[in-house]
Coordinates of C-alpha atoms and ligand atoms in Angstrom, one line a residue:
M1 CA -35.6 10.3 -29.8
T2 CA -36.8 7.1 -30.5
G3 CA -36.1 3.5 -28.3
L4 CA -35.7 5.9 -25.3
A5 CA -37.6 3.8 -23.2
D6 CA -35.4 1.0 -24.5
V7 CA -32.7 2.4 -23.2
F8 CA -33.8 3.1 -20.0
G9 CA -35.4 -0.3 -19.3
R10 CA -31.7 -1.5 -19.7
V11 CA -30.8 0.7 -17.1
G12 CA -33.7 -0.7 -15.4
L13 CA -35.0 2.2 -14.7
R14 CA -39.5 1.8 -14.7
P15 CA -41.9 3.8 -16.2
V16 CA -44.1 4.4 -13.7
E17 CA -40.1 5.5 -12.1
Y18 CA -40.4 8.8 -15.1
T19 CA -44.1 9.5 -15.4
G20 CA -46.4 10.9 -14.3
G21 CA -43.9 13.2 -11.7
T22 CA -43.9 16.2 -10.4
L23 CA -40.3 17.2 -11.8
P24 CA -40.6 17.6 -15.5
A25 CA -37.4 15.6 -17.9
I26 CA -36.1 18.2 -20.8
S27 CA -33.5 17.1 -23.3
P28 CA -32.5 20.0 -24.5
I29 CA -31.8 18.9 -27.6
D30 CA -35.3 20.0 -28.7
G31 CA -36.4 20.8 -25.4
T32 CA -39.5 18.0 -25.2
E33 CA -40.5 16.2 -21.9
I34 CA -39.0 13.4 -22.2
G35 CA -39.8 12.1 -18.7
R36 CA -41.8 13.3 -15.8
L37 CA -40.4 12.7 -12.1
H38 CA -41.8 11.4 -8.9
E39 CA -40.1 14.6 -6.0
T40 CA -39.4 12.9 -2.3
P41 CA -41.5 14.2 -0.3
V42 CA -39.9 17.2 2.0
E43 CA -40.9 16.1 4.9
S44 CA -39.3 12.4 4.0
V45 CA -36.0 14.2 4.2
Q46 CA -34.8 13.3 7.9
T47 CA -36.3 9.6 7.5
V48 CA -33.7 8.2 4.3
V49 CA -30.6 10.7 6.9
E50 CA -32.4 8.1 10.1
R51 CA -31.9 4.9 7.3
A52 CA -28.6 5.7 6.7
R53 CA -27.9 6.5 10.1
Q54 CA -28.9 3.1 10.8
A55 CA -27.1 1.7 7.7
F56 CA -23.8 3.2 9.1
I57 CA -23.8 1.5 12.2
K58 CA -23.7 -1.8 10.4
W59 CA -21.8 -0.8 7.6
R60 CA -18.9 0.7 9.1
E61 CA -17.8 -2.5 10.7
V62 CA -17.4 -4.3 7.3
P63 CA -13.7 -4.3 6.9
A64 CA -12.6 -1.5 4.8
P65 CA -11.2 -4.3 1.3
R66 CA -14.7 -6.2 1.5
R67 CA -16.4 -2.8 1.5
G68 CA -14.3 -2.2 -1.9
E69 CA -15.4 -5.5 -3.2
L70 CA -19.2 -3.6 -3.0
V71 CA -17.0 -1.5 -5.4
R72 CA -15.4 -3.3 -7.6
L73 CA -18.9 -5.0 -8.5
W74 CA -19.9 -1.2 -8.8
G75 CA -17.4 -0.9 -10.9
E76 CA -18.4 -3.6 -13.8
E77 CA -21.6 -2.5 -13.5
L78 CA -20.5 1.0 -15.0
R79 CA -19.2 -1.2 -17.7
A80 CA -22.3 -3.0 -18.6
A81 CA -24.2 -0.5 -18.5
K82 CA -21.7 2.5 -20.0
V83 CA -23.2 2.3 -23.8
D84 CA -26.4 3.3 -22.6
I85 CA -26.0 4.9 -19.6
G86 CA -23.7 7.5 -21.6
Y87 CA -26.0 7.7 -23.8
I88 CA -29.1 8.9 -21.3
I89 CA -26.6 11.4 -20.6
S90 CA -26.7 12.9 -24.2
V91 CA -30.7 13.3 -24.6
E92 CA -31.1 14.0 -21.2
V93 CA -27.4 17.2 -20.4
G94 CA -26.9 17.2 -24.7
K95 CA -23.5 16.6 -24.4
I96 CA -22.2 15.0 -27.4
I97 CA -22.1 10.9 -27.1
E98 CA -18.3 10.7 -26.9
E99 CA -18.8 13.0 -24.3
G100 CA -21.2 10.7 -22.2
L101 CA -19.9 7.9 -22.6
G102 CA -16.6 9.7 -21.9
E103 CA -18.2 10.7 -18.5
V104 CA -19.0 7.1 -17.9
Q105 CA -15.5 6.1 -18.5
E106 CA -14.7 8.6 -15.8
A107 CA -17.0 7.0 -12.8
I108 CA -15.7 3.7 -14.0
D109 CA -12.0 4.5 -13.3
M110 CA -12.5 6.7 -9.9
A111 CA -14.2 2.8 -9.1
D112 CA -11.2 1.7 -10.0
L113 CA -9.6 3.5 -8.2
A114 CA -11.5 3.3 -4.7
V115 CA -11.2 -0.9 -5.1
G116 CA -7.4 0.4 -4.8
Q117 CA -7.7 2.2 -2.3
S118 CA -10.3 0.4 0.2
R119 CA -6.7 -1.6 1.4
Q120 CA -4.3 1.9 1.6
L121 CA -6.8 3.8 4.2
F122 CA -3.8 4.3 6.8
G123 CA -2.5 6.5 9.2
R124 CA 1.4 7.3 10.7
T125 CA 2.8 6.2 13.5
I126 CA 4.6 9.1 15.3
A127 CA 7.2 9.2 17.6
S128 CA 5.8 10.0 21.0
E129 CA 8.5 12.0 23.3
R130 CA 7.8 9.7 26.1
P131 CA 9.7 6.5 26.6
G132 CA 7.6 3.7 26.3
H133 CA 4.6 5.4 24.3
R134 CA 3.4 5.2 20.6
I135 CA 1.6 7.7 19.2
M136 CA -0.4 6.4 16.1
E137 CA -3.3 8.1 14.0
Q138 CA -6.6 6.1 12.6
Y139 CA -9.0 6.7 9.9
H140 CA -12.5 6.1 11.1
P141 CA -16.2 6.2 8.8
L142 CA -17.0 8.8 9.5
G143 CA -20.9 8.3 8.4
P144 CA -23.7 9.5 6.0
V145 CA -22.6 11.9 2.9
V146 CA -25.3 14.0 1.1
I147 CA -24.1 13.8 -1.7
I148 CA -25.5 17.4 -4.5
T149 CA -24.8 17.3 -7.7
A150 CA -24.8 19.5 -10.8
F151 CA -26.5 18.9 -13.9
N152 CA -24.0 18.9 -16.2
F153 CA -21.7 15.8 -14.7
P154 CA -24.7 14.1 -13.5
V155 CA -23.1 10.5 -13.2
A156 CA -18.8 11.6 -12.6
V157 CA -19.2 13.8 -10.2
F158 CA -21.8 11.3 -8.2
A159 CA -18.9 8.6 -8.4
W160 CA -16.4 10.8 -7.3
N161 CA -18.1 11.0 -4.0
A162 CA -20.2 7.4 -3.8
A163 CA -17.1 5.5 -4.5
L164 CA -14.4 6.7 -1.5
A165 CA -17.1 7.3 0.5
L166 CA -18.1 3.5 0.3
V167 CA -14.8 2.2 1.0
C168 CA -14.7 5.2 4.1
G169 CA -17.8 3.0 5.4
D170 CA -20.1 5.6 5.0
P171 CA -23.2 5.8 3.4
V172 CA -23.9 7.3 0.2
I173 CA -27.5 9.7 0.1
F174 CA -27.9 11.4 -3.8
K175 CA -29.2 14.4 -5.1
P176 CA -28.9 15.3 -8.5
S177 CA -29.4 18.5 -10.3
D178 CA -33.3 18.5 -11.2
K179 CA -32.1 19.2 -14.7
A180 CA -30.4 15.6 -14.6
T181 CA -32.3 13.1 -13.2
L182 CA -32.9 10.3 -15.2
S183 CA -28.8 10.5 -15.8
G184 CA -28.5 9.9 -11.6
L185 CA -31.3 7.0 -11.2
A186 CA -29.5 5.5 -14.0
V187 CA -26.4 5.4 -12.2
F188 CA -28.1 5.3 -9.6
R189 CA -29.7 1.7 -10.1
S190 CA -25.9 1.0 -11.4
L191 CA -24.7 0.6 -7.7
E192 CA -27.9 -1.0 -6.4
R193 CA -27.4 -3.6 -9.2
A194 CA -24.4 -4.0 -7.1
M195 CA -24.9 -4.2 -3.9
A196 CA -27.9 -6.5 -4.6
R197 CA -24.5 -9.1 -5.9
F198 CA -23.1 -8.2 -3.2
G199 CA -25.3 -9.7 -1.0
A200 CA -26.6 -9.3 2.8
D201 CA -23.1 -7.6 3.6
A202 CA -25.0 -4.0 1.7
P203 CA -27.2 -2.9 4.7
E204 CA -30.9 -1.4 4.2
G205 CA -29.8 2.1 3.3
L206 CA -26.3 2.3 2.7
A207 CA -26.9 4.5 -0.4
Q208 CA -30.3 6.8 -1.4
I209 CA -31.6 8.8 -3.9
V210 CA -33.7 12.0 -3.4
I211 CA -35.3 13.4 -6.2
G212 CA -36.0 16.8 -5.8
R213 CA -35.1 20.8 -6.2
R214 CA -33.5 23.2 -4.3
D215 CA -35.6 22.1 -0.4
Q216 CA -35.0 19.0 -1.4
G217 CA -31.0 20.3 -0.8
V218 CA -31.5 22.1 1.5
A219 CA -33.2 20.2 4.3
L220 CA -30.3 17.3 3.4
V221 CA -27.8 19.9 4.0
E222 CA -29.4 21.4 7.8
S223 CA -30.1 17.2 9.5
H224 CA -27.7 17.5 12.5
D225 CA -27.2 13.7 11.0
V226 CA -24.9 13.8 8.1
P227 CA -21.6 14.8 9.3
L228 CA -20.7 15.1 5.6
V229 CA -22.3 16.9 3.0
S230 CA -20.2 16.8 -0.9
A231 CA -21.8 19.6 -3.2
T232 CA -20.9 20.2 -6.2
G233 CA -23.2 23.7 -8.4
S234 CA -23.2 27.7 -8.7
T235 CA -20.5 29.9 -6.4
A236 CA -24.8 31.7 -5.0
M237 CA -25.3 27.0 -4.0
G238 CA -22.3 27.2 -2.9
R239 CA -22.7 29.5 -0.3
D240 CA -25.4 29.0 0.8
I241 CA -24.9 25.6 1.4
G242 CA -21.6 25.7 3.1
T243 CA -23.2 28.7 5.5
R244 CA -25.7 26.1 6.5
V245 CA -23.4 23.5 7.6
A246 CA -20.6 25.8 9.0
A247 CA -23.5 26.8 11.1
R248 CA -24.1 23.6 12.7
F249 CA -20.2 22.6 12.5
G250 CA -20.6 19.9 9.5
K251 CA -17.7 19.3 7.1
R252 CA -18.1 20.1 4.0
I253 CA -16.8 19.9 0.5
L254 CA -17.7 22.3 -1.8
E255 CA -17.4 22.4 -6.2
L256 CA -18.1 25.8 -7.0
G257 CA -18.0 27.5 -10.0
G258 CA -14.7 27.8 -12.2
N259 CA -12.9 31.4 -14.7
N260 CA -10.4 29.5 -15.7
A261 CA -7.4 31.0 -17.7
M262 CA -4.9 29.7 -20.2
I263 CA -2.0 32.1 -21.2
V264 CA -0.1 31.4 -24.0
T265 CA 2.8 32.8 -24.8
P266 CA 5.7 34.4 -27.4
E267 CA 7.0 30.7 -26.9
A268 CA 4.4 28.1 -27.4
D269 CA 3.3 25.4 -30.1
L270 CA 0.3 28.3 -31.1
D271 CA -1.2 24.6 -33.0
M272 CA -1.3 22.7 -29.7
A273 CA -2.8 25.9 -28.7
Q274 CA -5.2 26.5 -31.1
R275 CA -6.4 22.4 -30.7
A276 CA -6.9 23.2 -26.8
I277 CA -8.4 25.8 -26.9
L278 CA -11.1 24.4 -29.1
F279 CA -11.4 21.7 -27.1
G280 CA -11.8 23.5 -24.0
A281 CA -14.1 26.3 -25.3
V282 CA -15.9 24.5 -26.8
G283 CA -16.3 21.5 -25.8
T284 CA -19.1 20.4 -23.1
A285 CA -21.6 23.3 -25.3
G286 CA -19.1 25.2 -22.6
Q287 CA -20.7 23.9 -19.8
R288 CA -17.3 22.2 -17.4
C289 CA -16.7 23.9 -14.9
T290 CA -13.4 23.6 -16.0
S291 CA -13.9 25.5 -19.2
L292 CA -12.1 27.8 -21.2
R293 CA -13.5 31.3 -20.0
R294 CA -9.7 33.8 -20.9
L295 CA -7.5 33.8 -23.4
I296 CA -5.1 35.9 -22.2
V297 CA -2.8 35.6 -25.4
H298 CA 1.6 37.7 -25.5
R299 CA 0.9 40.0 -28.0
S300 CA 2.8 39.0 -30.9
V301 CA 1.1 35.7 -31.2
K302 CA -2.0 36.8 -30.9
D303 CA -3.1 37.3 -34.6
Q304 CA -1.3 34.2 -36.2
L305 CA -3.0 32.1 -33.2
L306 CA -6.6 33.6 -33.1
E307 CA -6.2 34.0 -37.1
S308 CA -7.1 29.6 -36.6
V309 CA -8.9 29.0 -34.0
T310 CA -11.4 31.9 -35.4
A311 CA -11.3 29.4 -38.6
A312 CA -11.5 26.6 -36.4
Y313 CA -14.4 27.5 -34.2
K314 CA -16.5 28.2 -37.2
S315 CA -16.0 24.3 -39.0
I316 CA -17.7 22.9 -35.7
K317 CA -20.4 21.0 -36.8
I318 CA -23.0 22.4 -34.3
G319 CA -26.1 19.6 -33.7
N320 CA -27.7 17.0 -32.3
P321 CA -25.2 15.2 -29.4
I322 CA -26.3 11.9 -30.8
L323 CA -26.0 12.2 -34.1
P324 CA -21.8 11.7 -35.7
G325 CA -20.0 14.1 -35.8
T326 CA -21.4 17.1 -33.9
L327 CA -18.6 18.6 -31.9
M328 CA -20.7 21.0 -29.7
G329 CA -24.3 20.4 -29.0
P330 CA -26.6 22.3 -27.1
L331 CA -26.9 24.7 -23.9
I332 CA -28.8 23.3 -21.3
D333 CA -31.8 25.2 -21.3
E334 CA -33.7 29.1 -22.5
N335 CA -31.6 30.0 -19.4
A336 CA -28.5 29.7 -20.6
F337 CA -29.0 31.0 -23.7
N338 CA -30.4 34.6 -21.9
M339 CA -27.3 34.2 -19.4
L340 CA -24.8 33.9 -22.7
D341 CA -27.2 36.4 -24.7
R342 CA -26.3 39.3 -22.0
A343 CA -22.5 38.6 -21.1
I344 CA -22.1 39.2 -24.5
A345 CA -24.4 42.7 -25.0
R346 CA -22.5 43.7 -22.0
A347 CA -19.2 42.3 -23.0
T348 CA -19.0 44.7 -26.1
G349 CA -20.8 47.6 -23.8
E350 CA -17.4 47.6 -21.4
G351 CA -15.8 48.0 -25.0
G352 CA -15.4 44.2 -26.8
T353 CA -15.1 43.0 -30.4
V354 CA -16.6 40.1 -30.8
L355 CA -14.2 38.0 -33.2
T356 CA -16.9 35.2 -33.9
G357 CA -20.4 33.4 -32.6
G358 CA -22.8 34.3 -30.2
D359 CA -25.2 33.4 -32.3
R360 CA -28.6 31.2 -31.7
V361 CA -28.8 28.9 -34.7
L362 CA -30.7 25.7 -36.0
T363 CA -34.3 27.3 -35.2
D364 CA -35.1 26.6 -37.9
H365 CA -34.2 22.8 -37.4
L366 CA -34.8 21.7 -33.7
P367 CA -36.1 25.3 -32.2
G368 CA -37.4 23.4 -29.3
G369 CA -33.1 23.3 -28.8
F370 CA -30.8 26.8 -27.8
Y371 CA -28.2 26.3 -29.8
V372 CA -25.3 28.5 -29.9
S373 CA -22.7 29.1 -31.9
P374 CA -19.6 29.3 -30.2
C375 CA -18.4 32.6 -29.3
I376 CA -15.1 34.4 -28.9
I377 CA -14.8 38.6 -27.4
D378 CA -11.9 40.8 -27.5
M379 CA -11.8 42.5 -24.9
P380 CA -9.0 46.1 -24.2
R381 CA -9.0 44.3 -20.4
Q382 CA -10.4 42.9 -17.7
T383 CA -13.8 43.8 -17.2
S384 CA -16.6 43.4 -14.7
G385 CA -17.9 40.5 -16.5
M386 CA -15.1 39.2 -17.1
R387 CA -14.9 37.9 -13.3
E388 CA -18.4 36.0 -13.4
E389 CA -18.7 33.1 -14.8
T390 CA -20.9 32.5 -17.2
F391 CA -21.7 29.0 -18.1
A392 CA -21.4 28.6 -22.1
P393 CA -19.2 29.0 -24.9
L394 CA -18.0 32.6 -24.4
L395 CA -14.4 33.2 -24.5
Y396 CA -12.9 35.7 -23.9
V397 CA -9.5 37.4 -25.2
L398 CA -6.7 39.1 -23.4
T399 CA -3.7 40.8 -24.8
Y400 CA -0.4 41.3 -22.9
D401 CA 2.5 42.5 -23.4
G402 CA 4.9 42.0 -20.9
P403 CA 6.7 39.3 -19.0
V404 CA 4.6 36.4 -18.3
D405 CA 4.3 37.9 -14.7
E406 CA 1.8 40.2 -16.1
A407 CA -0.6 37.6 -17.6
I408 CA 0.0 35.6 -14.5
E409 CA -1.3 38.7 -12.8
L410 CA -4.2 39.2 -14.9
Q411 CA -4.8 35.7 -14.4
N412 CA -4.9 35.2 -11.6
D413 CA -7.3 38.8 -11.1
V414 CA -11.2 37.1 -10.8
P415 CA -12.8 35.8 -7.3
Q416 CA -12.5 32.0 -8.5
G417 CA -10.0 30.1 -8.3
L418 CA -10.0 26.9 -10.4
S419 CA -8.4 25.2 -13.2
S420 CA -5.7 27.1 -15.0
C421 CA -2.9 26.4 -17.8
I422 CA 0.1 27.4 -19.3
F423 CA 0.8 27.2 -23.2
S424 CA 4.6 27.9 -23.4
R425 CA 8.4 26.0 -24.0
N426 CA 10.4 28.4 -22.2
M427 CA 11.3 26.8 -18.5
L428 CA 11.5 30.2 -17.0
E429 CA 7.7 30.7 -18.0
V430 CA 7.0 27.4 -17.3
E431 CA 8.5 27.0 -13.6
R432 CA 6.8 30.6 -12.7
F433 CA 3.7 29.7 -13.9
V434 CA 3.6 26.7 -11.6
S435 CA 5.7 27.8 -8.7
V436 CA 4.6 29.6 -5.5
S437 CA 3.9 33.2 -6.4
G438 CA 2.3 31.6 -10.2
S439 CA -1.4 30.5 -10.6
D440 CA -3.6 30.5 -7.9
C441 CA -5.9 27.9 -9.3
G442 CA -6.5 24.4 -7.7
M443 CA -4.9 23.0 -11.2
A444 CA -2.2 24.6 -13.2
N445 CA -2.0 22.6 -15.9
V446 CA 1.5 23.1 -18.7
N447 CA 1.0 22.4 -22.2
I448 CA -2.7 21.1 -21.8
G449 CA -5.9 22.5 -21.0
P450 CA -7.4 23.9 -18.4
N451 CA -10.3 20.8 -18.4
G452 CA -10.8 17.4 -19.3
A453 CA -8.7 16.5 -16.0
E454 CA -8.0 12.7 -14.7
I455 CA -8.7 11.0 -11.7
G456 CA -5.8 10.2 -9.8
G457 CA -5.3 13.9 -8.9
A458 CA -6.8 16.0 -6.1
F459 CA -9.7 18.2 -8.0
G460 CA -11.6 21.3 -6.9
G461 CA -9.8 24.4 -7.0
E462 CA -9.3 27.7 -4.5
K463 CA -11.2 31.4 -3.2
E464 CA -15.0 30.9 -4.8
T465 CA -14.7 27.6 -6.4
G466 CA -14.8 26.9 -3.2
G467 CA -11.5 25.4 -1.4
D468 CA -11.9 22.0 -1.4
R469 CA -11.2 18.1 -3.0
E470 CA -12.4 14.8 -4.6
S471 CA -11.9 12.5 -6.7
G472 CA -7.9 11.5 -6.5
S473 CA -5.1 12.5 -3.8
D474 CA -5.6 11.9 -0.6
A475 CA -9.0 13.3 -1.3
W476 CA -10.4 10.2 0.6
K477 CA -9.2 11.4 3.7
Q478 CA -12.2 13.7 4.0
Y479 CA -14.5 10.9 4.5
M480 CA -13.4 9.6 7.7
R481 CA -12.1 11.3 10.7
R482 CA -9.2 11.2 12.7
T483 CA -8.1 9.6 15.5
T484 CA -4.9 10.3 17.1
N485 CA -4.6 7.7 20.1
T486 CA -1.1 7.6 21.8
I487 CA -0.1 4.1 23.6
N488 CA 2.0 3.7 26.8
F489 CA 3.3 0.9 27.5
S490 CA 5.4 1.8 30.0
T491 CA 4.6 1.7 33.9
A492 CA 5.1 5.2 34.7
L493 CA 2.8 8.1 33.2
P494 CA 5.2 10.6 32.8
L495 CA 2.9 13.6 31.2
A496 CA 3.6 15.0 27.5
Q497 CA 5.8 18.5 27.8
G498 CA 7.9 17.3 31.3
I499 CA 4.7 19.0 32.8
N500 CA 5.5 17.3 36.9
F501 CA 1.8 17.6 38.1
G502 CA 2.2 16.3 42.3
S503 CA 4.0 13.3 41.8
Ligands
NAD1 P1 -26.7 25.0 -9.3 O1 -25.9 25.3 -8.2 O2 -27.7 25.1 -9.9 O3 -27.3 23.2 -9.1 C1 -26.3 22.8 -8.7 C2 -27.1 21.7 -7.5 O4 -27.7 22.1 -6.0 C3 -28.5 21.1 -8.1 O5 -28.5 19.6 -7.3 C4 -29.5 21.7 -7.3 O6 -31.3 21.5 -7.6 C5 -28.5 21.7 -5.7 N1 -29.0 23.1 -4.9 C6 -28.9 24.6 -5.6 N2 -29.0 25.3 -4.7 C7 -29.1 24.6 -3.7 C8 -28.6 24.9 -2.2 N3 -29.7 26.1 -1.1 N4 -29.6 23.9 -0.5 C9 -29.5 23.0 -1.2 N5 -29.3 22.1 -2.7 C10 -29.1 23.7 -3.5 O7 -25.3 24.7 -10.4 P2 -26.0 23.7 -11.9 O8 -26.9 25.1 -12.4 O9 -27.1 22.7 -12.2 O10 -24.9 23.2 -12.7 C11 -23.9 24.9 -12.8 C12 -22.0 25.2 -11.5 O11 -21.4 24.3 -11.9 C13 -21.1 26.2 -12.6 O12 -21.1 27.4 -11.4 C14 -20.7 24.8 -12.8 O13 -19.0 25.3 -12.9 C15 -20.6 23.8 -11.4 N6 -19.4 23.1 -10.9 C16 -18.7 22.8 -10.6 C17 -17.6 21.7 -10.2 C18 -16.7 21.4 -10.1 O14 -16.6 20.2 -9.6 N7 -15.7 23.0 -9.4 C19 -18.1 20.4 -11.7 C20 -19.7 20.4 -11.3 C21 -20.1 21.9 -12.0

């Protein structure tokens, strides 16, 4: 990884920041240490929150379209740094360059969306039942927002939250994953540059970063001065954070694990399905919350589909993600590899048959990295192991014989509810899938895979995925508090519901 110091320098990271600390940054490409970051002491987390609270008092008074100007500048900074930040993501998280760049593009798209949103933070006017009265809703800034992110989207998820929070009038405190802190710092520096250009309207403490692990996260989550915690990560993390935030009546946005399925019916375009399976299950080495984990295929097309999918799997170029032509990089670390190994052993113990992959590869060239051949396992039924998320390129196959309802039932019969899709050209099947008795997931796609969402829609899932939404649509409302104002412009004081109170 020659030239990494230059890339760090160009995105605004100084050697003193990424050397000599207690938090190692390990590249999954070959296991080398590429930095040693300085953790924010847990005792100083409350000071960070207090600074954000002070910033809020000023920032909430800045008109929203002017706040949008800050995010517009941020979009410019992200554009200028796209190649370098994308490269850092690839080196630190192991995504192929194309996906590293795509992640920065997602942050840019989000900034653009938020700029437009800054002129549309509107409420409704509601007809009053009383003469000479008017009811209206307003959305006001909420306060400091804590953003805790997972390792696999260190840049985009920060942008999803920060771009909206900032236009909504909220300071942000960013706690990136301890496995992707350099990427987090790189995107944070781009926001700092935008703030410097924006000038004095951006108060000190408007955007802060807390570097660390679970403990720093817990300290932030427990602060009573943080009205909203937006946390992305595993279901175990979400269960802990959700409970802590609920105990103090805070608001939360939880974006947790998925167990995403694709249904392929007898009337599917099998070529399209095969390509979507490849990107869905193998892309990002299966380390997306929306990665394809379960393929539910009708028996009549199963053999044909699996023949082309397994052939395509065998042709996937696995290797160093920063080299052109590579389609699949490494797993994030040894733990991830062990988890995959255990899941495969459990699946075969539950009656599954490995159709391809599942082995550690490249141990001769890149012994410090955990590279695997993507795995497909044919399962006799939906077993307990399949109900858990394995964050790796492991695809289970289930077969169905009956109508599409049988496949939908299998798809919904897991604790998670993030993303789902159907491949079919039969409108009865498709409409069934997106209907009230169809997919129970936050996202239900037709003739595209479960992953790779655009930022315009609301992103998130049901059940153990957390139940919340972020990114586009009306997700902005969560970063604001709503007030309902009833205004009497008459000289009488009629009571609602016609109540006569002693007059
Ligand atoms: P993780 O749960 O290990 O960590 C996520 C973040 O939470 C990290 O910053 C970590 O330091 C912090 N953290 C962990 N426990 C905490 C606690 N008790 N209190 C406060 N902070 C805590 O997740 P990961 O391994 O980094 O990411 C993979 C997981 O994230 C997968 O389950 C994946 O599906 C999920 N994910 C979900 C989405 C989504 O939008 N639904 C997006 C990306 C990733």
